[in-house]
PDB file of C-alpha atoms in Angstrom:
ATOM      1  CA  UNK A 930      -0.058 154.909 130.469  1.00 86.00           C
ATOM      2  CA  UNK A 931      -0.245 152.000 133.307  1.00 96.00           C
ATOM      3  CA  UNK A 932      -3.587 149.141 133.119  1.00 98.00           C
ATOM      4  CA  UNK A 933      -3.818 148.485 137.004  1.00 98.00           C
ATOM      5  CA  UNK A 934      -5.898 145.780 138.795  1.00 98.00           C
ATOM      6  CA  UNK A 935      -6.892 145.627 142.245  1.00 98.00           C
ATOM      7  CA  UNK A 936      -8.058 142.964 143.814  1.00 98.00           C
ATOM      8  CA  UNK A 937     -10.428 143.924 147.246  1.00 95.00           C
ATOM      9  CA  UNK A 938     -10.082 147.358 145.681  1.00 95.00           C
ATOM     10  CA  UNK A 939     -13.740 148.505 146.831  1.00 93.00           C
ATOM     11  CA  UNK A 940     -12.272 147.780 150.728  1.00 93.00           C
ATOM     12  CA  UNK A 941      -9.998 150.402 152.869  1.00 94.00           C
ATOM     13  CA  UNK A 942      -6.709 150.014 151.351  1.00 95.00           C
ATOM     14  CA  UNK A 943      -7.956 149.481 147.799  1.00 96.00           C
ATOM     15  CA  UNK A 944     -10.196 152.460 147.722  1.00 96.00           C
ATOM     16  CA  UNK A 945      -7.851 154.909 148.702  1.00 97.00           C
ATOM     17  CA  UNK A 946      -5.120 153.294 146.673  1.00 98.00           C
ATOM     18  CA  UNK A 947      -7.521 153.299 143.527  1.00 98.00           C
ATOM     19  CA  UNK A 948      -8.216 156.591 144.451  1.00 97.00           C
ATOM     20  CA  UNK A 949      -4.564 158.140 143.844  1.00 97.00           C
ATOM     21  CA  UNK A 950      -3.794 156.106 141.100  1.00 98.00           C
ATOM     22  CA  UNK A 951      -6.848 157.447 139.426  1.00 97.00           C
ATOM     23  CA  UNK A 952      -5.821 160.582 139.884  1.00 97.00           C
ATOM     24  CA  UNK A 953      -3.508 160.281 137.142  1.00 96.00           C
ATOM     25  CA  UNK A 954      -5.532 160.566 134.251  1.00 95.00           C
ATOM     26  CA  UNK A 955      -3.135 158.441 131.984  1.00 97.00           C
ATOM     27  CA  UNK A 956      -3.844 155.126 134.101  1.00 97.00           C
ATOM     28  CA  UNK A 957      -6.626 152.953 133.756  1.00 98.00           C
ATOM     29  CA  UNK A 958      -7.416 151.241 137.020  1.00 98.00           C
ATOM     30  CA  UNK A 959      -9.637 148.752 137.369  1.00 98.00           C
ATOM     31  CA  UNK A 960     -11.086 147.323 140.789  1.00 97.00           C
ATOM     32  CA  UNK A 961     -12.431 144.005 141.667  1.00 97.00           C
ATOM     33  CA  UNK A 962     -14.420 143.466 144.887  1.00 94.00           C
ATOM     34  CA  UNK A 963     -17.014 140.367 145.774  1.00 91.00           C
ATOM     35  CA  UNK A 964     -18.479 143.232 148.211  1.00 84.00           C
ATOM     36  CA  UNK A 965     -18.132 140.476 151.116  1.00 77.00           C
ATOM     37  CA  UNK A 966     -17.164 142.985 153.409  1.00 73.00           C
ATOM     38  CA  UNK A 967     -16.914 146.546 151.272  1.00 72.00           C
ATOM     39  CA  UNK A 968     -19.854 148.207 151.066  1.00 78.00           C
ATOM     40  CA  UNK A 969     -21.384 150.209 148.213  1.00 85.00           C
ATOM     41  CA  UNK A 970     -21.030 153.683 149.331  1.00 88.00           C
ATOM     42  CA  UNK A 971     -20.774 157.377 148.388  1.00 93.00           C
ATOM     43  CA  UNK A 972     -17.520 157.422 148.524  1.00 92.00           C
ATOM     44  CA  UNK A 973     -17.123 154.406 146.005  1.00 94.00           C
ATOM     45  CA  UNK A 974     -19.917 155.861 143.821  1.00 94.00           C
ATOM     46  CA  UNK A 975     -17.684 158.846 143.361  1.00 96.00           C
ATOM     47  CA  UNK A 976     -14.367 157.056 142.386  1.00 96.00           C
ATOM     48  CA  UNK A 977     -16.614 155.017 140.067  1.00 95.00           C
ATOM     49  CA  UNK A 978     -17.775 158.266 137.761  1.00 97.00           C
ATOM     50  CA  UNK A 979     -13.957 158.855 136.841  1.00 97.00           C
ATOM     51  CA  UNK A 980     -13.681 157.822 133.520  1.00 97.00           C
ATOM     52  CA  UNK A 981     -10.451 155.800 133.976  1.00 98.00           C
ATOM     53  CA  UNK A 982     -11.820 153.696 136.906  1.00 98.00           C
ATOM     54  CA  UNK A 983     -13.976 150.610 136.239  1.00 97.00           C
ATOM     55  CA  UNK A 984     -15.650 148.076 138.938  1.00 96.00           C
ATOM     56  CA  UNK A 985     -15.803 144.188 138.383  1.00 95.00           C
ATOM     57  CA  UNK A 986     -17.901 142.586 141.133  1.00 94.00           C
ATOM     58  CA  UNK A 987     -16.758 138.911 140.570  1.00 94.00           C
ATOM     59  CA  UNK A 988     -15.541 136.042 142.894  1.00 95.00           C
ATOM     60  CA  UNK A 989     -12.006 135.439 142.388  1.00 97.00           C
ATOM     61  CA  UNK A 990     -12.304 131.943 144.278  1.00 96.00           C
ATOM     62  CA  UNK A 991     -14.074 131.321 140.675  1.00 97.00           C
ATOM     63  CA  UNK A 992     -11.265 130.839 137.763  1.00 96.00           C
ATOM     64  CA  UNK A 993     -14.281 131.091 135.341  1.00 97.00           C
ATOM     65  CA  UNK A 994     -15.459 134.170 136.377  1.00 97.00           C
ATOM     66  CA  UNK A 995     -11.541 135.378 136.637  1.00 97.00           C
ATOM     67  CA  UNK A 996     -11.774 134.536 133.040  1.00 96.00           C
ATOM     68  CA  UNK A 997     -13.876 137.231 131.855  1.00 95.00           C
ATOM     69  CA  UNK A 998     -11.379 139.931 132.970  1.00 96.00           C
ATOM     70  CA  UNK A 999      -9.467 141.387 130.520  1.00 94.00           C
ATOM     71  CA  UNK A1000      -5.422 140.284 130.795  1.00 94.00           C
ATOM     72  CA  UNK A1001      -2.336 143.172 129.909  1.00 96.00           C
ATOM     73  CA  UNK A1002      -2.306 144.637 133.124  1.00 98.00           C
ATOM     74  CA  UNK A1003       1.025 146.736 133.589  1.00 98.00           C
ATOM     75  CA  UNK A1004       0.812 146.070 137.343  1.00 98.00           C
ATOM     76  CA  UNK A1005      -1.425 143.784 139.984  1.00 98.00           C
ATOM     77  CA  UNK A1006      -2.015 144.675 143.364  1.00 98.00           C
ATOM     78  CA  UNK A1007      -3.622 141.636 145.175  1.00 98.00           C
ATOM     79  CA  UNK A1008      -5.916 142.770 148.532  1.00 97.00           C
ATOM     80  CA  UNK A1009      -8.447 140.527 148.361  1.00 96.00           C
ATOM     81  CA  UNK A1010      -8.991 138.128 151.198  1.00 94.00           C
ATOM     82  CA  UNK A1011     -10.792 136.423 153.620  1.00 89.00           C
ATOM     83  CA  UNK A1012      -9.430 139.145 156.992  1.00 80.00           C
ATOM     84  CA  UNK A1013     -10.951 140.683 160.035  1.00 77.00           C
ATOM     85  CA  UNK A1014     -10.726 139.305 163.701  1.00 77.00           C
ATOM     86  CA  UNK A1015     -14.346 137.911 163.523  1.00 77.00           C
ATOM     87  CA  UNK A1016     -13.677 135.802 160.378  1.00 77.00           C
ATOM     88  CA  UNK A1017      -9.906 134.320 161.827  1.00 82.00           C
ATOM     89  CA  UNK A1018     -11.904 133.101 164.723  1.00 84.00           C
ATOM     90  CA  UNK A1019     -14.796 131.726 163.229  1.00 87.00           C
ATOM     91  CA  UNK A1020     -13.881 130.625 159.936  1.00 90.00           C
ATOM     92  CA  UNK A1021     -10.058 129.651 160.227  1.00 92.00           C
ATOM     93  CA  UNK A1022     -11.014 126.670 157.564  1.00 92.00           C
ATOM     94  CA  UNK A1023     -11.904 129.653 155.032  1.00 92.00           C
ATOM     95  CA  UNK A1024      -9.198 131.678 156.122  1.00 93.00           C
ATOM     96  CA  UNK A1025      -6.692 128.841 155.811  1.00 95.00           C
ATOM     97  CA  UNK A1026      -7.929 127.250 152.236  1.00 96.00           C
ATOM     98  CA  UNK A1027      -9.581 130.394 150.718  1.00 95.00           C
ATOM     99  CA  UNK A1028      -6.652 133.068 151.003  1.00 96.00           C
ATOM    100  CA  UNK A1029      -4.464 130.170 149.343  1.00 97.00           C
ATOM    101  CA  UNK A1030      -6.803 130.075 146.916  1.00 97.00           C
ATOM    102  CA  UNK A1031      -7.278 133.541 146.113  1.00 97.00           C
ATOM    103  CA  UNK A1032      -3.838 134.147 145.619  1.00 98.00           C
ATOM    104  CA  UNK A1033      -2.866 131.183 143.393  1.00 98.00           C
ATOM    105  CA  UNK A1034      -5.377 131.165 141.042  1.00 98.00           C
ATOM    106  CA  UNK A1035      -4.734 135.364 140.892  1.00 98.00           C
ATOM    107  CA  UNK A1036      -0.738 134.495 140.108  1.00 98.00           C
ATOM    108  CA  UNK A1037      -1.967 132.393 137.578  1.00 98.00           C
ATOM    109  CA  UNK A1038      -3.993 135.060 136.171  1.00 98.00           C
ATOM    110  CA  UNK A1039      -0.900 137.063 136.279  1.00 98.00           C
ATOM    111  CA  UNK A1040       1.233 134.654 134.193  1.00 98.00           C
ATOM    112  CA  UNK A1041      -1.131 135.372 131.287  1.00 96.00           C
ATOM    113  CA  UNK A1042      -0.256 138.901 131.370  1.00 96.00           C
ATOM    114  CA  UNK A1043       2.416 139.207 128.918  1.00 92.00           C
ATOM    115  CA  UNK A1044       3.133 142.869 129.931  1.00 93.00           C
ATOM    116  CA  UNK A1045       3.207 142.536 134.033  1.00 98.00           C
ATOM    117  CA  UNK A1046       5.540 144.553 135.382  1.00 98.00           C
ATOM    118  CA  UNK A1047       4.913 144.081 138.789  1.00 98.00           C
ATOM    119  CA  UNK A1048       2.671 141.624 141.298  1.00 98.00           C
ATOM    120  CA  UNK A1049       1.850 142.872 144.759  1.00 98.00           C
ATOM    121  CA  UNK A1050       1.155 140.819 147.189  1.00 98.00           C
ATOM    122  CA  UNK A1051      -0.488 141.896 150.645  1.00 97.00           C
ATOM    123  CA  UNK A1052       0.762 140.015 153.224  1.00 97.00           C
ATOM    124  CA  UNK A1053       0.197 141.145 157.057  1.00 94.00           C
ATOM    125  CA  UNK A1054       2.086 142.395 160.064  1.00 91.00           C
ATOM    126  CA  UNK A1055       0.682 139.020 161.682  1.00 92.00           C
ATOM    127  CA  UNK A1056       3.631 137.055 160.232  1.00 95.00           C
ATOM    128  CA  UNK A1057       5.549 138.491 163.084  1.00 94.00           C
ATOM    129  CA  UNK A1058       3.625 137.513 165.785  1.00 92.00           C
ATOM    130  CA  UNK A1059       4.902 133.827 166.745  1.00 95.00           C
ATOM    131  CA  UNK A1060       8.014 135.907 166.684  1.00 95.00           C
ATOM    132  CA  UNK A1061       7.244 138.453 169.198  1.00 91.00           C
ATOM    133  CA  UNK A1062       5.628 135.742 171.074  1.00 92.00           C
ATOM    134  CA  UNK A1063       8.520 133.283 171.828  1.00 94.00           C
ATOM    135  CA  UNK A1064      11.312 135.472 170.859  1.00 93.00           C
ATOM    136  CA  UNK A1065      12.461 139.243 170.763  1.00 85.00           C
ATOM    137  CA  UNK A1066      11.530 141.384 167.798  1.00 87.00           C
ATOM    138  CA  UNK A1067      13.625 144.010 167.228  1.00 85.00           C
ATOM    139  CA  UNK A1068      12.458 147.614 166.098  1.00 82.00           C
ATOM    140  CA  UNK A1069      13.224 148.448 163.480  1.00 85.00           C
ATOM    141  CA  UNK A1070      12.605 144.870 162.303  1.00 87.00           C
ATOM    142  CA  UNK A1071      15.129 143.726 159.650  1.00 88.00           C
ATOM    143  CA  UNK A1072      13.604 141.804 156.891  1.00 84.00           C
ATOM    144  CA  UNK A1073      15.420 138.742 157.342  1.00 88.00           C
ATOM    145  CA  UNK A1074      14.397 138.708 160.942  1.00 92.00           C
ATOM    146  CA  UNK A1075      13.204 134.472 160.674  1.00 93.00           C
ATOM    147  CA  UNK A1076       9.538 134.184 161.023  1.00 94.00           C
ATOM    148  CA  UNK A1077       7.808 131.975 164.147  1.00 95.00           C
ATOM    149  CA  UNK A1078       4.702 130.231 163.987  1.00 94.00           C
ATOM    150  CA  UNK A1079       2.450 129.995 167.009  1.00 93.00           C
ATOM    151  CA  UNK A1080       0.161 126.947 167.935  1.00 93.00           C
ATOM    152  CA  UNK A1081      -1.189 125.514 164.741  1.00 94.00           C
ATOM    153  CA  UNK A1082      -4.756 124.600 166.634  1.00 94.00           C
ATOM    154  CA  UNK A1083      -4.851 128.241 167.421  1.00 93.00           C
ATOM    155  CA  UNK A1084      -7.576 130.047 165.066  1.00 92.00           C
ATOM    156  CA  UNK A1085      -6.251 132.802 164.949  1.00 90.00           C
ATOM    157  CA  UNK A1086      -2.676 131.430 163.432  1.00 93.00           C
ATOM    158  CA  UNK A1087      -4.647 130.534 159.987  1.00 94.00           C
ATOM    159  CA  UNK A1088      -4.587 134.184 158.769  1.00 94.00           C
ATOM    160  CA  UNK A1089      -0.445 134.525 159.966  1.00 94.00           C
ATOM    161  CA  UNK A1090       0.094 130.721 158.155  1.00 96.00           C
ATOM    162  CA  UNK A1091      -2.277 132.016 154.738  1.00 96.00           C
ATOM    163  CA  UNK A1092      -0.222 134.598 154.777  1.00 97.00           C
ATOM    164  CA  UNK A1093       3.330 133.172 155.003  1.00 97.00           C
ATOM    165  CA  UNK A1094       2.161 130.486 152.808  1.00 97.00           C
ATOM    166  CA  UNK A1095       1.268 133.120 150.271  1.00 98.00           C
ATOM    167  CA  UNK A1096       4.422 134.992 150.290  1.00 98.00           C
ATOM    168  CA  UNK A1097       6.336 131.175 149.450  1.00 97.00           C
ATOM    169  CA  UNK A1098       4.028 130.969 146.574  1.00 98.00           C
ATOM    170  CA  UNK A1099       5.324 134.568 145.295  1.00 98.00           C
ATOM    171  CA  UNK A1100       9.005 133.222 145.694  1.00 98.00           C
ATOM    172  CA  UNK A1101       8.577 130.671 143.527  1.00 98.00           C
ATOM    173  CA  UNK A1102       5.916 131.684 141.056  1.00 98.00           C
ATOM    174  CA  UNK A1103       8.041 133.464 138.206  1.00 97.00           C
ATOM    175  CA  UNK A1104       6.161 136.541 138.577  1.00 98.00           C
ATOM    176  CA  UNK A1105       7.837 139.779 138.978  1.00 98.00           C
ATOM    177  CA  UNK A1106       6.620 140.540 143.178  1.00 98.00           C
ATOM    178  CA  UNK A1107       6.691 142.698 145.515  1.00 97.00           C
ATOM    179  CA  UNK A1108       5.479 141.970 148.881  1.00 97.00           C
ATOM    180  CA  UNK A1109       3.981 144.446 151.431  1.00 95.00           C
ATOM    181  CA  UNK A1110       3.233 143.367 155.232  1.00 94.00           C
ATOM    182  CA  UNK A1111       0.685 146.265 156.450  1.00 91.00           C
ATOM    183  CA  UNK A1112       1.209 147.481 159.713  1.00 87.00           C
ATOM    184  CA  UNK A1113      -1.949 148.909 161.066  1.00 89.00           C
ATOM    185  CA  UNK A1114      -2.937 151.727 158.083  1.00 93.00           C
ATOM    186  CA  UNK A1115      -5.572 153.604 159.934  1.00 93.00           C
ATOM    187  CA  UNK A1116      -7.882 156.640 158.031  1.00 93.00           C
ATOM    188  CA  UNK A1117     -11.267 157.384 156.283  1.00 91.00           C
ATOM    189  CA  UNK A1118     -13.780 154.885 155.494  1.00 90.00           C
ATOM    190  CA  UNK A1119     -11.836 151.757 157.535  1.00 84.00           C
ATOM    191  CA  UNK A1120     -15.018 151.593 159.694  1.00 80.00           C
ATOM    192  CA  UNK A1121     -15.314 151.766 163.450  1.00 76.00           C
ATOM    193  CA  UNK A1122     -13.944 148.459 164.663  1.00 74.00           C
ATOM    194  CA  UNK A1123     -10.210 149.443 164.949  1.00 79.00           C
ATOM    195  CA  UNK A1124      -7.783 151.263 167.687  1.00 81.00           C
ATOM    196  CA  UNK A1125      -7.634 154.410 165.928  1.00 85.00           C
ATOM    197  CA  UNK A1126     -11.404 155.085 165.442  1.00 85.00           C
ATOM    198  CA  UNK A1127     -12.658 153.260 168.823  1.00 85.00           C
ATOM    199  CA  UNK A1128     -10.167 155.777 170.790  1.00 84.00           C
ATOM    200  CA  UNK A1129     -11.583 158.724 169.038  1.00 86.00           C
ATOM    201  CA  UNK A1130     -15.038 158.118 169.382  1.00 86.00           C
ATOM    202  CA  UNK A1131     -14.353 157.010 173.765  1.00 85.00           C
ATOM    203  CA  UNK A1132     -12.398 160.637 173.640  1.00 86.00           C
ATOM    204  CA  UNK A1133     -15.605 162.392 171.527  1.00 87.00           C
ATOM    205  CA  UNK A1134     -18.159 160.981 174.097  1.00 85.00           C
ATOM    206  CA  UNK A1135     -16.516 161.793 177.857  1.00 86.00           C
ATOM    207  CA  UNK A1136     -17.659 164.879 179.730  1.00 79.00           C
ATOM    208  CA  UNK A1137     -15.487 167.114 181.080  1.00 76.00           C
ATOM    209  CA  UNK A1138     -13.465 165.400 183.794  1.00 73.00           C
ATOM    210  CA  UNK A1139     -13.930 161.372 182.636  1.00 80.00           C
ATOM    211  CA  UNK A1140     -11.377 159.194 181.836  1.00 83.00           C
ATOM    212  CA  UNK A1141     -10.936 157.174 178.991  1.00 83.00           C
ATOM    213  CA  UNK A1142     -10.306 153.215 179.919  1.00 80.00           C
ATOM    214  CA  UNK A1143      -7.401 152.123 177.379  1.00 79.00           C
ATOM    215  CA  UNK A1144      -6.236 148.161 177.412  1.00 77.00           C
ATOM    216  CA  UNK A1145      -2.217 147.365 177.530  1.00 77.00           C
ATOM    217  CA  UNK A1146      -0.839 150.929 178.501  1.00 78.00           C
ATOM    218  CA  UNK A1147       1.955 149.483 178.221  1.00 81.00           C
ATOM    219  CA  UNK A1148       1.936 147.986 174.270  1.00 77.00           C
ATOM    220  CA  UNK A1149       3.858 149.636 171.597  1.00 75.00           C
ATOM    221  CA  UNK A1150       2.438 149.692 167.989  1.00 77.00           C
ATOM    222  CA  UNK A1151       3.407 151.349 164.993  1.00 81.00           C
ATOM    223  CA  UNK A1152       0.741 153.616 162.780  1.00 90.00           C
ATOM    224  CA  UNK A1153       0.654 154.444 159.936  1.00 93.00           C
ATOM    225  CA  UNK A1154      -2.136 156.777 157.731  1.00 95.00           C
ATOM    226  CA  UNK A1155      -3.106 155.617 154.736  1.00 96.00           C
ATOM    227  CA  UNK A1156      -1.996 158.568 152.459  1.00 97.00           C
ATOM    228  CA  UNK A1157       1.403 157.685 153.671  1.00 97.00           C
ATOM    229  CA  UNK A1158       1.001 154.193 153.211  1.00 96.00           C
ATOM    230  CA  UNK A1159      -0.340 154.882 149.876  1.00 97.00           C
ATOM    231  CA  UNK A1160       2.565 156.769 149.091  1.00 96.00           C
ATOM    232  CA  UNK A1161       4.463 153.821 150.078  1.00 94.00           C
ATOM    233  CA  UNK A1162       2.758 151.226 147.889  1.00 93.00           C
ATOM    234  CA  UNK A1163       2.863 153.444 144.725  1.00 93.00           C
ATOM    235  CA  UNK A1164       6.641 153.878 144.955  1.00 92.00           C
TER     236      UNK A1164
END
């Protein structure tokens, strides 16, 4: 039997990853979600009647309120953050200081778990960008390709910098890591303000002979479903 947390489990990677653990009836798997951005739905109702599942709606920004969880997890998966084009541009302050936050105070946590087996941290495919910006990026990318920051003033660099930032702190915590850099996970429940989605529902609305307008014919990105990527993480 495994005792999983994850943190920003009510959003679209936690869900679905709470989802298959669940599935095996001899984990417990607990979720913990300050519903910031997730939303209280059917589908969440659902996972929430399996007897192994339970929901903590707590602020991890608050080490009091981190307190009250309950500490021998087996294995942390750490999703929570401040994300989301709208928030990187309007908030890079938050981004910057709150994603910092959020992780150290949940590797803390983790040292008081005598029993962790494994930390895993959620980094982003954004770490590569200053890279592919003022230098060539190689696919497949090698994970010792060296990672390039853009302008600092930039807003949208907080989220890349919380990120790297966050993936030091793992190096040097003492916990056992691992740490994942999504690349575009696309599937049920993400909501309609991605690529995947906003194609589909321009292709579901033309009449017969329309086109469909798409930006940057020529741009290359990599996909991946989230029952794959699921498959990934769990492994």
């Amino acid at each position: 039997m495994s005792k999983i947390l994850i943190t920003g489990g009510a959003g679209f990677i936690g869900y679905h990853l709470a989802c298959e653990l669940s599935s095996n009836k001899s984990n417990e798997v607990h979720i913990v979600d300050n519903f910031s951005r997730a939303v209280k739905d059917k589908h969440l109702k659902i996972l929430l009647e399996k007897p192994n599942v339970k929901a903590y709606e707590i602020d991890l920004l608050d080490i009091n309120e981190i307190a009250t969880l309950e500490s021998d997890y087996d294995y942390i998966y750490h999703l929570a953050a401040v994300i989301g084009v709208k928030h990187v541009l309007n908030r890079p302050n938050d981004v910057l200081r709150n994603n910092v936050i959020l992780l150290i105070n949940m590797l803390d946590f983790a040292k008081r778990c005598g029993g962790l087996k494994r930390f895993l941290f959620a980094s982003t495919s954004e770490v590569y960008a200053g890279t592919l910006r003022y230098f060539s990026l190689p696919i497949p990318t090698s994970e010792n390709t060296p990672l390039a920051v853009n302008a600092l003033e930039e807003p949208r660099t907080s989220y890349m910098l919380s990120k790297i930032y966050g993936e030091a702190l793992c190096h040097h915590s003492g916990v056992p890591y691992t740490i994942f850099r999504p690349h575009n996970f696309y599937g049920p429940r993400m909501g309609m303000s991605h690529v995947i989605p906003e194609l589909a529902k321009k292709a579901y609305n033309t009449t017969d002979g329309s086109s469909i307008e798409v930006f940057s014919v020529a741009h290359k990105r990599t996909f991946c479903y989230i029952e794959d990527a699921i498959k990934s993480l769990i492994l």
